[in-house]
Tab-separated table of C-alpha atoms in Angstrom:
chain	number	residue	atom	x	y	z
V	1	ASP	CA	38.223	-38.463	8.216
V	2	LYS	CA	38.045	-34.684	7.703
V	3	GLU	CA	39.139	-34.776	4.062
V	4	VAL	CA	36.482	-37.328	3.194
V	5	VAL	CA	33.771	-35.333	4.953
V	6	LEU	CA	34.942	-32.112	3.300
V	7	ALA	CA	34.644	-33.706	-0.118
V	8	ALA	CA	31.185	-35.014	0.759
V	9	VAL	CA	29.746	-31.731	2.037
V	10	GLN	CA	31.213	-29.831	-0.907
V	11	GLN	CA	29.118	-32.079	-3.130
V	12	ASP	CA	26.055	-31.988	-0.870
V	13	GLY	CA	25.992	-29.719	2.127
V	14	MET	CA	23.247	-31.749	3.787
V	15	ALA	CA	25.750	-34.621	4.135
V	16	LEU	CA	26.917	-32.713	7.225
V	17	GLN	CA	24.216	-34.511	9.182
V	18	HIS	CA	26.194	-37.737	8.865
V	19	ALA	CA	29.450	-36.233	10.110
V	20	SER	CA	30.746	-36.784	13.621
V	21	GLU	CA	29.994	-34.268	16.350
V	22	ASP	CA	33.574	-33.034	16.244
V	23	LEU	CA	33.461	-32.374	12.490
V	24	ARG	CA	30.057	-30.682	12.776
V	25	GLY	CA	31.861	-28.243	15.016
V	26	ASP	CA	34.771	-27.783	12.632
V	27	LYS	CA	34.615	-24.396	10.932
V	28	ASP	CA	36.230	-25.540	7.687
V	29	VAL	CA	33.789	-28.414	7.299
V	30	VAL	CA	30.748	-26.381	8.276
V	31	LEU	CA	31.663	-23.488	5.982
V	32	ALA	CA	32.046	-25.885	3.072
V	33	ALA	CA	28.674	-27.427	3.891
V	34	VAL	CA	26.707	-24.176	4.184
V	35	LYS	CA	28.299	-22.782	1.031
V	36	SER	CA	26.942	-25.827	-0.753
V	37	ASN	CA	23.561	-25.652	0.980
V	38	GLY	CA	22.737	-22.951	3.517
V	39	ASP	CA	20.167	-25.144	5.235
V	40	ALA	CA	22.975	-27.477	6.291
V	41	LEU	CA	23.448	-25.007	9.150
V	42	ARG	CA	20.773	-26.958	11.017
V	43	TYR	CA	23.258	-29.837	11.440
V	44	ALA	CA	26.181	-27.674	12.549
V	45	GLY	CA	27.359	-27.680	16.126
V	46	LEU	CA	26.156	-25.015	18.547
V	47	LEU	CA	29.341	-22.956	18.334
V	48	MET	CA	29.120	-22.890	14.538
V	49	ARG	CA	25.451	-21.839	14.589
V	50	ASN	CA	26.567	-19.049	16.881
V	51	ASN	CA	29.361	-17.923	14.528
V	52	ARG	CA	28.597	-14.803	12.466
V	53	ASP	CA	30.854	-15.789	9.570
V	54	VAL	CA	29.255	-19.213	9.285
V	55	VAL	CA	25.720	-17.843	9.518
V	56	LEU	CA	26.377	-15.180	6.881
V	57	ALA	CA	27.886	-17.784	4.563
V	58	ALA	CA	24.781	-19.918	5.026
V	59	LEU	CA	22.519	-16.951	4.289
V	60	ARG	CA	24.277	-16.305	0.992
V	61	SER	CA	23.180	-19.767	-0.032
V	62	SER	CA	19.744	-19.877	1.630
V	63	TRP	CA	17.989	-16.997	3.420
V	64	GLY	CA	15.928	-19.483	5.416
V	65	ALA	CA	19.087	-20.670	7.129
V	66	LEU	CA	18.655	-17.821	9.606
V	67	ARG	CA	16.124	-19.924	11.493
V	68	PHE	CA	18.903	-22.389	12.358
V	69	ALA	CA	21.199	-19.737	13.845
V	70	THR	CA	21.291	-19.345	17.616
V	71	GLU	CA	19.059	-16.834	19.364
V	72	ILE	CA	22.180	-14.800	20.148
V	73	VAL	CA	22.944	-14.361	16.443
V	74	ARG	CA	19.307	-13.688	15.552
V	75	ASN	CA	19.313	-10.906	18.148
V	76	ASP	CA	22.535	-9.312	16.876
V	77	ARG	CA	21.138	-5.923	15.853
V	78	ASP	CA	23.832	-4.872	13.405
V	79	LEU	CA	23.988	-8.245	11.707
V	80	ILE	CA	20.203	-8.639	11.429
V	81	LEU	CA	19.671	-5.080	10.160
V	82	GLY	CA	22.143	-5.830	7.383
V	83	VAL	CA	20.484	-9.147	6.572
V	84	VAL	CA	17.002	-7.632	6.517
V	85	ARG	CA	18.188	-4.762	4.334
V	86	ASP	CA	19.474	-7.234	1.758
V	87	MET	CA	16.697	-9.810	2.197
V	88	TRP	CA	13.591	-8.267	3.752
V	89	TRP	CA	11.853	-11.650	3.906
V	90	ALA	CA	14.451	-12.889	6.400
V	91	ALA	CA	12.663	-10.717	8.983
V	92	GLU	CA	10.460	-13.743	9.582
V	93	TYR	CA	13.295	-15.277	11.647
V	94	VAL	CA	14.400	-12.275	13.677
V	95	GLY	CA	15.212	-13.142	17.290
V	96	GLU	CA	12.572	-12.669	19.974
V	97	GLU	CA	14.390	-9.800	21.675
V	98	LEU	CA	14.557	-7.767	18.461
V	99	ARG	CA	10.999	-8.679	17.476
V	100	GLU	CA	9.754	-6.984	20.636
V	101	ASP	CA	11.986	-3.937	20.175
V	102	SER	CA	10.107	-1.004	18.587
V	103	PHE	CA	13.350	0.851	17.881
V	104	PHE	CA	14.605	-2.108	15.854
V	105	TRP	CA	11.532	-1.897	13.601
V	106	TYR	CA	11.987	1.880	13.410
V	107	GLN	CA	15.492	1.230	12.097
V	108	VAL	CA	14.213	-1.375	9.641
V	109	LEU	CA	11.653	1.080	8.244
V	110	HIS	CA	14.167	3.901	7.872
V	111	GLN	CA	17.159	2.047	6.472
V	112	ASP	CA	15.566	0.892	3.224
V	113	HIS	CA	12.548	1.646	1.020
V	114	LEU	CA	11.461	-2.004	1.312
V	115	GLY	CA	11.542	-1.900	5.086
V	116	TRP	CA	7.739	-1.869	5.156
V	117	MET	CA	7.768	-5.387	3.685
V	118	ALA	CA	10.052	-6.627	6.448
V	119	PHE	CA	7.722	-4.882	8.905
V	120	SER	CA	4.909	-7.207	7.790
V	121	TYR	CA	6.687	-9.881	9.889
V	122	ALA	CA	6.657	-7.736	13.032
V	123	PRO	CA	4.506	-9.010	15.917
V	124	ALA	CA	0.946	-7.657	16.251
V	125	GLU	CA	1.833	-5.198	19.010
V	126	MET	CA	4.418	-3.576	16.719
V	127	ARG	CA	1.944	-3.464	13.829
V	128	ALA	CA	-0.452	-1.698	16.187
V	129	ASN	CA	2.086	1.049	16.910
V	130	LYS	CA	0.746	4.177	15.170
V	131	GLY	CA	4.165	5.762	14.740
V	132	LEU	CA	5.647	2.672	13.092
V	133	VAL	CA	2.601	2.051	10.927
V	134	THR	CA	2.503	5.674	9.770
V	135	GLN	CA	6.097	5.364	8.600
V	136	ALA	CA	5.373	2.046	6.903
V	137	VAL	CA	2.381	3.495	5.024
V	138	LYS	CA	4.481	6.478	3.940
V	139	SER	CA	6.853	4.006	2.313
V	140	ASP	CA	4.051	2.124	0.569
V	141	VAL	CA	0.277	2.169	1.054
V	142	LEU	CA	0.214	-1.625	0.743
V	143	ALA	CA	1.693	-1.702	4.245
V	144	PHE	CA	-1.776	-0.918	5.604
V	145	LYS	CA	-2.821	-4.473	4.682
V	146	TYR	CA	-0.515	-5.780	7.405
V	147	VAL	CA	-1.580	-3.380	10.134
V	148	ALA	CA	-2.923	-5.030	13.291
V	149	ALA	CA	-6.709	-5.503	13.079
V	150	GLU	CA	-7.375	-3.233	16.061
V	151	LEU	CA	-5.580	-0.343	14.350
V	152	GLN	CA	-7.224	-0.961	10.980
V	153	CYS	CA	-10.573	-0.467	12.723
V	154	ASP	CA	-9.481	2.803	14.346
V	155	ARG	CA	-11.508	5.398	12.399
V	156	GLU	CA	-9.332	8.357	13.345
V	157	PHE	CA	-6.192	6.544	12.231
V	158	ALA	CA	-7.862	5.300	9.057
V	159	MET	CA	-8.812	8.885	8.190
V	160	GLN	CA	-5.253	10.049	8.860
V	161	CYS	CA	-3.851	7.407	6.511
V	162	VAL	CA	-6.424	8.103	3.776
V	163	LYS	CA	-5.567	11.806	3.884
V	164	GLN	CA	-1.924	10.817	3.524
V	165	ASP	CA	-2.686	8.630	0.478
V	166	TRP	CA	-6.165	7.878	-0.869
V	167	ARG	CA	-5.138	4.385	-1.981
V	168	VAL	CA	-5.263	3.243	1.638
V	169	ILE	CA	-9.040	3.044	1.132
V	170	LYS	CA	-8.466	-0.162	-0.839
V	171	SER	CA	-7.278	-1.910	2.332
V	172	LEU	CA	-9.752	-0.454	4.828
V	173	PRO	CA	-12.305	-2.670	6.595
V	174	GLU	CA	-15.594	-2.864	4.692
V	175	GLU	CA	-17.403	-0.719	7.251
V	176	PHE	CA	-15.417	2.351	6.167
V	177	ALA	CA	-16.754	2.086	2.627
V	178	GLU	CA	-19.939	3.551	4.126
V	179	ASP	CA	-18.153	6.387	5.911
V	180	ARG	CA	-18.981	9.570	4.003
V	181	GLU	CA	-16.079	11.614	5.380
V	182	ILE	CA	-13.427	8.957	4.780
V	183	VAL	CA	-14.610	8.269	1.238
V	184	LEU	CA	-14.804	11.999	0.506
V	185	ALA	CA	-11.237	12.497	1.780
V	186	ALA	CA	-10.098	9.804	-0.655
V	187	VAL	CA	-12.206	11.010	-3.590
V	188	GLN	CA	-10.912	14.564	-3.227
V	189	GLN	CA	-7.503	13.154	-4.158
V	190	ASP	CA	-8.617	10.789	-6.929
V	191	LEU	CA	-12.073	10.005	-8.316
V	192	GLN	CA	-11.071	6.369	-8.661
V	193	ALA	CA	-11.628	6.103	-4.920
V	194	LEU	CA	-15.376	6.135	-5.645
V	195	GLU	CA	-14.992	2.567	-6.841
V	196	TYR	CA	-14.309	1.562	-3.231
V	197	ALA	CA	-17.328	3.361	-1.784
V	198	CYS	CA	-20.431	1.400	-0.828
V	199	PRO	CA	-23.279	1.276	-3.422
V	200	GLU	CA	-25.373	3.634	-1.294
V	201	LEU	CA	-22.757	6.405	-1.456
V	202	ARG	CA	-22.139	5.865	-5.164
V	203	SER	CA	-25.832	6.536	-5.769
V	204	ASP	CA	-26.237	9.314	-3.185
V	205	GLU	CA	-27.074	12.479	-5.152
V	206	ASP	CA	-26.039	14.917	-2.413
V	207	PHE	CA	-22.726	13.152	-1.871
V	208	LEU	CA	-21.896	13.028	-5.581
V	209	LEU	CA	-22.764	16.693	-6.003
V	210	GLU	CA	-20.426	17.495	-3.119
V	211	VAL	CA	-17.661	15.560	-4.870
V	212	LEU	CA	-18.496	17.331	-8.120
V	213	SER	CA	-17.889	20.744	-6.573
V	214	GLU	CA	-14.147	19.994	-6.787
V	215	ASN	CA	-14.043	17.642	-9.749
V	216	ALA	CA	-16.540	18.013	-12.592
V	217	ARG	CA	-15.652	14.574	-13.913
V	218	ALA	CA	-17.618	13.095	-11.007
V	219	VAL	CA	-20.650	13.313	-13.322
V	220	SER	CA	-19.257	10.359	-15.269
V	221	TYR	CA	-19.398	8.277	-12.071
V	222	MET	CA	-23.077	9.010	-11.488
V	223	PRO	CA	-25.615	6.250	-12.111
V	224	GLU	CA	-27.219	6.423	-15.558
V	225	ALA	CA	-30.541	7.582	-14.100
V	226	MET	CA	-28.844	10.633	-12.561
V	227	ARG	CA	-26.800	11.541	-15.619
V	228	THR	CA	-29.929	11.573	-17.779
V	229	ASP	CA	-31.999	13.512	-15.253
V	230	ARG	CA	-32.083	17.152	-16.397
V	231	ASP	CA	-32.769	18.426	-12.886
V	232	VAL	CA	-29.679	16.664	-11.541
V	233	VAL	CA	-27.627	17.982	-14.478
V	234	ARG	CA	-28.873	21.506	-13.731
V	235	LYS	CA	-27.808	21.226	-10.082
V	236	ALA	CA	-24.436	19.840	-11.140
V	237	THR	CA	-23.910	22.653	-13.644
V	238	GLU	CA	-24.841	25.296	-11.061
V	239	ILE	CA	-22.196	23.867	-8.725
V	240	ASN	CA	-19.490	23.361	-11.354
V	241	GLY	CA	-20.057	24.572	-14.899
V	242	LYS	CA	-17.443	22.152	-16.252
V	243	ALA	CA	-19.756	19.295	-15.287
V	244	LEU	CA	-21.816	19.948	-18.408
V	245	ALA	CA	-18.966	18.596	-20.551
V	246	TYR	CA	-19.515	15.136	-19.046
V	247	THR	CA	-23.285	14.964	-19.607
V	248	LYS	CA	-25.356	13.635	-22.507
V	249	GLU	CA	-25.275	15.563	-25.797
V	250	GLU	CA	-28.894	16.666	-25.385
V	251	HIS	CA	-27.902	18.454	-22.182
V	252	ARG	CA	-24.772	19.952	-23.699
V	253	ARG	CA	-27.001	21.519	-26.414
V	254	ASP	CA	-29.550	22.791	-23.910
V	255	LYS	CA	-29.356	26.625	-24.011
V	256	GLU	CA	-30.579	27.072	-20.459
V	257	LEU	CA	-27.981	24.629	-19.147
V	258	LEU	CA	-25.331	26.328	-21.286
V	259	ASN	CA	-26.197	29.671	-19.740
V	260	THR	CA	-26.012	28.092	-16.294
V	261	ALA	CA	-22.571	26.721	-17.100
V	262	MET	CA	-21.408	30.121	-18.374
V	263	ARG	CA	-22.644	31.808	-15.223
V	264	SER	CA	-20.633	29.303	-13.241
V	265	PHE	CA	-17.521	30.405	-15.148
V	266	HIS	CA	-18.089	34.107	-15.722
V	267	GLY	CA	-21.025	35.284	-13.644
V	268	SER	CA	-24.275	36.452	-15.262
V	269	CYS	CA	-24.532	36.253	-19.054
V	270	THR	CA	-25.449	39.276	-21.210
V	271	GLY	CA	-28.935	37.916	-21.799
V	272	LEU	CA	-28.417	37.719	-25.573
V	273	LEU	CA	-30.145	34.737	-27.156
V	274	TRP	CA	-28.026	31.988	-28.557
V	275	LYS	CA	-27.986	32.678	-32.297
V	276	GLU	CA	-26.838	29.264	-33.401
V	277	GLU	CA	-26.877	25.678	-32.245
V	278	TYR	CA	-23.946	24.952	-29.973
V	279	CYS	CA	-22.823	21.973	-27.962
V	280	PHE	CA	-20.734	22.490	-24.818
V	281	GLY	CA	-17.274	21.085	-25.328
V	282	GLU	CA	-17.300	21.521	-29.142
V	283	ARG	CA	-15.545	24.192	-31.183
V	284	ARG	CA	-17.766	27.039	-32.271
V	285	ARG	CA	-18.838	26.664	-35.892
V	286	ASP	CA	-17.720	29.342	-38.394
């Protein structure tokens, strides 16, 4: 009896499984069931699982219901683009035809700022597509975590992505933590990138001095032994006079190092002796 079944599925959509085949193909009954519980779609007749209205009603109740829709529905481009825009995680159940369609993923990435999250469900060959991945990383650097392994290990592409946003270095394969050029490209944007460099680079004097040429604060990332070594401090100050501000107080009060820092800023000093004690970075005493 249709009325009895309607009352039952309105209370518990999963009761649809006990309905007759005819009623599981009845749109009124199926709609009532999926509105109660979207996953009841699994017990609907084939024609109902192929009905856009029914599938959308089920999705409003349970996004996972998409997996019970027919392949025809799951390959309906317009419908699926709308679903993925509203629920990016539903991309897990996109139909096979759309999954293998690079233009579909291009549309996903461009229609919404969370498209890169939906893209994480794309098949490996799509996540190895440089054009698609570049767009995904532009949306959010976290997208690089889901890039196909073969592309993650592509040094040229890794460098391109790091130059686009230094934070990509956090998701690079470990081997790139030893790559001087890649780490330098990241560090030139933000010194925090040094935290993702290998220990050898973080203690490499020549590398750190190269970093320091553009950012004096790099001195604060040097190992203690370097920061207390007067010869290293002298080299750093010759390269970037501002570096002296990040050294130990004894170095900031060192007249020779102060002169070196001044030369870095203004060229040669007058040669006049310092007439009073002074510490770089402090106000001059009256």
